[in-house]
Amino acid sequence: MSRKIVPGCFSTMVRKKYFFKETCCQCGAPDTEIQNEEPKKREKVRKKKIENKRVIISNLPFGSKKWKENPNRYYDSNEIKTTKYTILTFLPKNIYEQFHRFANIYFVFIAMLNFVPVVNAFQPEVSVIPICVIMTITAIKDAWEDFRRYKLDKEINHMGCYIYSREEHAYVEKCWKDVRVGDFVQLQCNEIIPADMLLLYSSDQNGICHLETANLDGETNLKQRQVVMGFSSQDTVYEPEFFQNIIICEMPNNDLNKFTGYMEQPNHEQVGFNIENLLLRGCTIRNTEAAVGIVIYAGHETKAMLNNSGPRYKRSRIEQRMNMDIFICVGLLFVMCLVGAVGHGIWTGNFWQHPPYDVPDKNGNFVSPVLAGFYMFLTMIILLQILIPISLYVSIELVKMGQVFLIHNDIDLYDEEAGLSIQCRALTITEDLGQIQYIFSDKTGTLTENKMVFRRCTVDGIEFPHQENDRRLKTRKEFNLDNEDFAKLQHFTLPPMNLERSATYKHSTLRSLRRCQSDRVHFQGHARNRSVGQHDSNQSQVAFSSPIEKDVSPDSRLLRRVREAALQTESFSPFIHTKTSFTDFFLALAICNTVLVSTTTEPRQRVTIPPPIKPAGITLERINQIFQRLKLASLSQSFSSSQSSSCLRASLSAKNTEEPLAVLESCDNETNCSASSRGQELQDKGSTDIGIASLDEVFRPVTNQSLPTDFCYEAESPDEAALVYAARAYGFILVSRTPEQVTVQLPQGTLLTFDILYTLGFDSVRKRMSVVVRHPLTKEIVVYTKGADSVIMDLLDNSSEGDISIEKRLKRIKERTQKHLDYYARDGLRTLCIAKKVLNEDDFQKWASFRQEAEAAIDNREQLLIETAQHLETKFTLLGATGIEDRLQDGVRDTIVSLREAGIKIWMLTGDKQETAVNIAYSCKLLNQRDTVFTINTENKETCESLLNLTLEEVKKNYGYNKPQRKFFDIIPTSFSVSEAPRPEFGLVIDGQTLNIIFQGGLEEKFLELTQHCHSVLCCRSTPLQKSMVVKLVRRQLKVMTLSIGDGANDVSMIQAADVGIGISGQEGMQAVMASDFAITRFKHLKKLLLVHGHWCYARLAKMVIYFFYKNVCYVNLLFWYQFFCGFSGSTMVDYWQMIFFNLFFTSVPPLLFGALDKDVSAETLLRLPELYKNGQNSEIYNLSTFIITMLDAFYQSLVCFFVPYLMYKDSDIDVFSFGNPINTVSLLTILLHLALEMKTWTVLQLVTMIFSVALYIIFSVIYSAACLVCNPPTNPYWIMERQLKDPVFYLLCLITPVIALLPRFFIFSLRGTFGASLILKAQQVDKLPKGQQDLEIQKLRSRKEASSGAPVASPASNDDLHQSINHLCVSPFLHPAAALSHRDTENHRVSASDILGRKTREEGYYFFNRWAEEESAATDFSAEHSSGHHPLVPSRETAPGQDGGNLTKDYPNNFNYGSHQRSLSSATL
């Protein structure tokens, strides 16, 4: 790259080689080998390789004059266009789109038909007005939306950036729309990236560029991007003119996490690159002064634009039902037109001679009766066309926009912490929110906060419960105070905490942070002050840095051990394994990550040089003297620890919920447990003070001087942030990080700078992360690893080179750590194992050479990188494990309980461990202590099928089917309201491997049949694909309304597969939000969104749709009844203009307000009585029966509105319009009063529109009658309305006709409120009561419902039967491994199962059948303990080898405290 390009030769070579598949005659000799050896075949292979790739070269050799010769000209420009129309294409394209609706085509056809003279019923010009008005309103709405998109596009396209110009030999400012593929773009700090670019230069000396991807995925933490290999060692400013490489990469796609390609240099060497070298459009440059890249994808081919599909159109269930009813109306219209045609034929056939109005044609021939009947059929179609509600579609769109506006502006759905309100991205399915039957939810970040809080850890087989941290978290939860007040409270209530305050990282010590020129979009609707004490107005925008995540109160025992180990490390004392384990454990927490250290200044800058630290003021000799005092002070501790370290924990946790761990550890060494406990008490009372005083003498003056307070941590995940803050709490402070080095400050203030040799990032295959460093003290090459326990435990080195004692010790540490991990998972904590490995120089060099080859590989690069990492990550030494709590969001329990009471079945689909998911399910009330929970884990199809059959058989024995109550006009006869027998509640837990077997083995139907009997289902270890498959299976097979909710990219497929997708804008990015229909910030908002807004939207829209059908049928039938009195001639008794304006203006506005504002039940009552939601689930308002009843009612009312005036004016001499005007008036009053009966909530606006509609009709009729002299020849509406307003008969008709028409409906409404009222009617009655009586009545309704439904657990008799039925399958009373029942013990209990399922081994599948206690107190105690973070209780005694399994089953009330899913009463191993 030291010489400039020869434009002609280079460009010709590229075009011929990669675009025209030829060789360059000037720059290279012909490839004789290819020509001689199967040239066609080789050319075909090369063409196949290149055709799926993108070839990019620099644009500089071509310039503006030779642009037509540039191969890059075929790629998209960077100008974006999200508009649908232009000025020229708007009219034809919009009309074409509107014709996608069948109703619009139908009405245009009717209007065109009216231009045929033989069949016209109206004036042709008049018939076009309705469809033109409707389509014009829709076109205006579409044009306004498109204009808004045009303005946004113009703003983005005209943003500025710097592009290199060959003519000026400098970067010149141009608009984003002028950027082309192959251009070189220079970016400055805080500048937004205009296109997808390959990073070629960074002002950072290590070739690193930092990005903020908040605009792309919502994540506020910074990401690192690396300059392409070979370009990072540039000391001067990058010169684009020297670039002569050819870039071959993949075609544009929407995968944000994957990008591969290579760069071919002039010497034909290839350099690979990946997503780490790509700068994505929309991201912001941070902490980097300058960066240069070449554009790879531009405009609509960028990954950001390919992911931005915008709101998706979905058809709601009501719309689908409405389309079916429109076809019914079409059939009804056909019947009515057929009656008119036949009647006209019969009428004309009865004349002996042709009547005077029957005019022959020019030849003197008369139309035959059959042909006249056919013409009349077409005429009747035109006359009765409004039977199909033409304005219904537009009205629905307007109503939905109003509903979305009300939902968006609900103050209860606004999140003060995030400053965001709910987003309604899909405007067409608001009513589906009121019909949800199944909810599929993610766990992490959806039910939990995704704020990882360090709760406890185990190091070297010793568990440290962090009780002080537990009390701190409970106190913070109980008192809503700010950081300073909380620190004071902590100081006064927890005196021992003062000893560790110097090592505890407090949020209040850091200055407030804020990104400069942040591009994050803030919600502008509700401007309110944030609540004092929770979040300051200057809250930092740094990810994963809330006070609850950053503040960690150390465990006093662990802190003491860590300080001793740190002193030995500093003084080069002989390394003892226990001491180095503690040091290495926290060094791993601080080093094994990708956390960046940034300053708190604006803008934040990356810390690459450790800050200066003041001298500690203490010599190494002084440290050794104090260390000798520490050894003397800890003699008793050493003695007791050598006996049993677990007894120490047992004594410390005797007064709290650490009993499970105490019981477990005490079982290892039971002989001297009591003695060591007494020794520990002495040590706690006496020598601890000496040790702590000595330690404080060393550390207090040091840590006060050396604790950095001017930087913050930028983590890519909350887990990493939690571990770094935990290490900081114990004095291992991450000070600075570069790609080559990382600096950590030890507790005594010493800085250790580790050389980073390699960083092996986390991936879903390995499930771990490793960092290879050179230790600054020992100069050893050390591999620190953290990862899932299921993976790390299998990679441990169990050999000890012949030392049996060390081998036993390592095995004991592994067993104890595994027990601790089991309890962590059972307590709902996220677990990680920490391990290390020391490499010798030769092994490392060999591995490094393999790693470099993998990094330079072009094909299968990712697979090679994974293989090399797996080759290194073996034979680890276990250091310990951590337990991090992902805290439940506020309101999750209450929300899930309410949704379950509403009849919604909730499934949890998560990729987490089964134990963690189950305990979170119990904690959030997804599973109850009374539930019978089945767990199915298997690897074999036959076993899986047998387990499903067995489970189904047991469930059906104890499942009482709830027969739906029959309703007649919402009246529930008392004979049907019989209380049902109580039935048990079932839950199901299944893992991802079993799901694969179900999908691949054709067991979906059995699986669904079983899940229909379960109120909650947990699918653990599920992949994103499995999540979407489960949702699709339930939605398609069961024909139910489904809702999926998640917050991460792994939930996108699940969200898109459901009828309603909801994304949570949390800490895992915005990809779930971008794929969703609705976006919320907290799971608790789902309660009001469904139970209140969902119910309202469904009830409003369903009533409005059915009202539109009623209104049109009622009005059209008036014209139909008149045909019997006019010889089926197709004439009308109402003026054309009044007929048209009847639907467009006189009766259009009240239904719109009714559909947007009506509230059948108040929000408070809907939240307190979730059962009301079932009204929408069962589609009780709008279904086939209600549609038919409404049509019959419309026929009846039309008969009344026609024949009451007919009988009144019978035998009179009034003209046609004088007869039709009263009919038109009373029908208007009847239709509006019908709507008034349906309204449950009256507002001033609704009352005004009602009065305005009647007044508008009268005013228009008066003016029209007075002005229209010859409007409708030969008849004339002149002065008709004025004469009738003076006629008392007209007023009498307006009074009695609506009463007679609406009397049956009013009578049925009265019966519904008197006899067997439904729950909706009772709730409406409750709303009318005073506040005190409302509470009393709601309590009565709830207690009555609980009494009728029974307790959610089987009766004792059914329990015994179920227990006996399963006992014959009980191969062994299998307990969870955490219950200290080893595999060998289980083998001693095993009974042959060959007669059951034909010799299935225990590895083929587990079938757990759990029965929980019925006492309410047990459930209450568990909830309290679990929410506070304590371990659930374990069996008070264990099963000894050889003990009979039946005894355990019989004595289970004495042996178990029920609080967790894993403590099974009885189970079978198949």
PDB file of N, CA, C and O in Angstrom, residues 12 53 91 95 334 414 418 651 724 772 866 904 1239 1286 1311 1376:
ATOM      1  N   THR A  12      -9.816  -1.963 -14.998  1.00  0.00           N
ATOM      2  CA  THR A  12     -10.093  -2.950 -16.043  1.00  0.00           C
ATOM      3  C   THR A  12      -9.942  -4.352 -15.508  1.00  0.00           C
ATOM      4  O   THR A  12     -10.755  -5.246 -15.785  1.00  0.00           O
ATOM      5  N   LYS A  53     -21.769 -13.149  -3.722  1.00  0.00           N
ATOM      6  CA  LYS A  53     -20.928 -12.219  -2.978  1.00  0.00           C
ATOM      7  C   LYS A  53     -21.044 -10.826  -3.585  1.00  0.00           C
ATOM      8  O   LYS A  53     -21.481 -10.642  -4.725  1.00  0.00           O
ATOM      9  N   LEU A  91     -52.322   9.419  -7.091  1.00  0.00           N
ATOM     10  CA  LEU A  91     -53.719   9.131  -7.414  1.00  0.00           C
ATOM     11  C   LEU A  91     -53.912   7.713  -7.936  1.00  0.00           C
ATOM     12  O   LEU A  91     -54.725   6.955  -7.383  1.00  0.00           O
ATOM     13  N   ILE A  95     -55.564   4.704  -5.466  1.00  0.00           N
ATOM     14  CA  ILE A  95     -56.821   4.074  -5.905  1.00  0.00           C
ATOM     15  C   ILE A  95     -56.627   2.574  -6.049  1.00  0.00           C
ATOM     16  O   ILE A  95     -57.483   1.769  -5.650  1.00  0.00           O
ATOM     17  N   PHE A 334     -78.980 -10.334  -1.969  1.00  0.00           N
ATOM     18  CA  PHE A 334     -79.374 -11.134  -3.134  1.00  0.00           C
ATOM     19  C   PHE A 334     -80.810 -11.626  -2.996  1.00  0.00           C
ATOM     20  O   PHE A 334     -81.597 -11.588  -3.960  1.00  0.00           O
ATOM     21  N   TYR A 414     -47.289   4.999  31.531  1.00  0.00           N
ATOM     22  CA  TYR A 414     -46.075   5.805  31.335  1.00  0.00           C
ATOM     23  C   TYR A 414     -45.045   5.408  32.382  1.00  0.00           C
ATOM     24  O   TYR A 414     -45.356   5.279  33.561  1.00  0.00           O
ATOM     25  N   ALA A 418     -37.895   5.312  32.667  1.00  0.00           N
ATOM     26  CA  ALA A 418     -37.383   5.319  31.294  1.00  0.00           C
ATOM     27  C   ALA A 418     -37.816   6.551  30.530  1.00  0.00           C
ATOM     28  O   ALA A 418     -37.238   6.866  29.479  1.00  0.00           O
ATOM     29  N   SER A 651     -23.344 -22.391  61.927  1.00  0.00           N
ATOM     30  CA  SER A 651     -23.533 -21.568  63.117  1.00  0.00           C
ATOM     31  C   SER A 651     -23.880 -20.142  62.755  1.00  0.00           C
ATOM     32  O   SER A 651     -24.665 -19.496  63.440  1.00  0.00           O
ATOM     33  N   VAL A 724     -18.044  -7.301  37.959  1.00  0.00           N
ATOM     34  CA  VAL A 724     -16.987  -6.294  38.127  1.00  0.00           C
ATOM     35  C   VAL A 724     -17.244  -5.457  39.375  1.00  0.00           C
ATOM     36  O   VAL A 724     -16.313  -5.143  40.131  1.00  0.00           O
ATOM     37  N   VAL A 772      -6.818 -14.912  28.153  1.00  0.00           N
ATOM     38  CA  VAL A 772      -5.463 -15.436  28.356  1.00  0.00           C
ATOM     39  C   VAL A 772      -4.563 -14.246  28.682  1.00  0.00           C
ATOM     40  O   VAL A 772      -4.434 -13.315  27.872  1.00  0.00           O
ATOM     41  N   ILE A 866     -13.986 -21.413  17.050  1.00  0.00           N
ATOM     42  CA  ILE A 866     -14.603 -22.155  18.153  1.00  0.00           C
ATOM     43  C   ILE A 866     -13.774 -23.393  18.495  1.00  0.00           C
ATOM     44  O   ILE A 866     -13.555 -23.716  19.676  1.00  0.00           O
ATOM     45  N   ILE A 904     -56.689 -16.412  31.332  1.00  0.00           N
ATOM     46  CA  ILE A 904     -55.580 -16.474  30.376  1.00  0.00           C
ATOM     47  C   ILE A 904     -54.560 -17.502  30.857  1.00  0.00           C
ATOM     48  O   ILE A 904     -54.143 -17.473  32.011  1.00  0.00           O
ATOM     49  N   MET A1239     -75.193   2.839  24.870  1.00  0.00           N
ATOM     50  CA  MET A1239     -74.149   3.595  25.554  1.00  0.00           C
ATOM     51  C   MET A1239     -74.224   3.370  27.058  1.00  0.00           C
ATOM     52  O   MET A1239     -75.291   3.460  27.650  1.00  0.00           O
ATOM     53  N   LYS A1286     -95.649  21.645  10.958  1.00  0.00           N
ATOM     54  CA  LYS A1286     -96.862  22.259  11.482  1.00  0.00           C
ATOM     55  C   LYS A1286     -97.950  21.231  11.764  1.00  0.00           C
ATOM     56  O   LYS A1286     -98.997  21.579  12.325  1.00  0.00           O
ATOM     57  N   LEU A1311     -84.892  -7.442  31.772  1.00  0.00           N
ATOM     58  CA  LEU A1311     -84.850  -8.829  32.241  1.00  0.00           C
ATOM     59  C   LEU A1311     -83.416  -9.240  32.591  1.00  0.00           C
ATOM     60  O   LEU A1311     -83.185  -9.946  33.573  1.00  0.00           O
ATOM     61  N   HIS A1376     -34.281 -34.693  44.021  1.00  0.00           N
ATOM     62  CA  HIS A1376     -33.350 -33.852  43.263  1.00  0.00           C
ATOM     63  C   HIS A1376     -31.946 -34.023  43.823  1.00  0.00           C
ATOM     64  O   HIS A1376     -31.775 -34.293  45.002  1.00  0.00           O
TER      65      HIS A1376
END
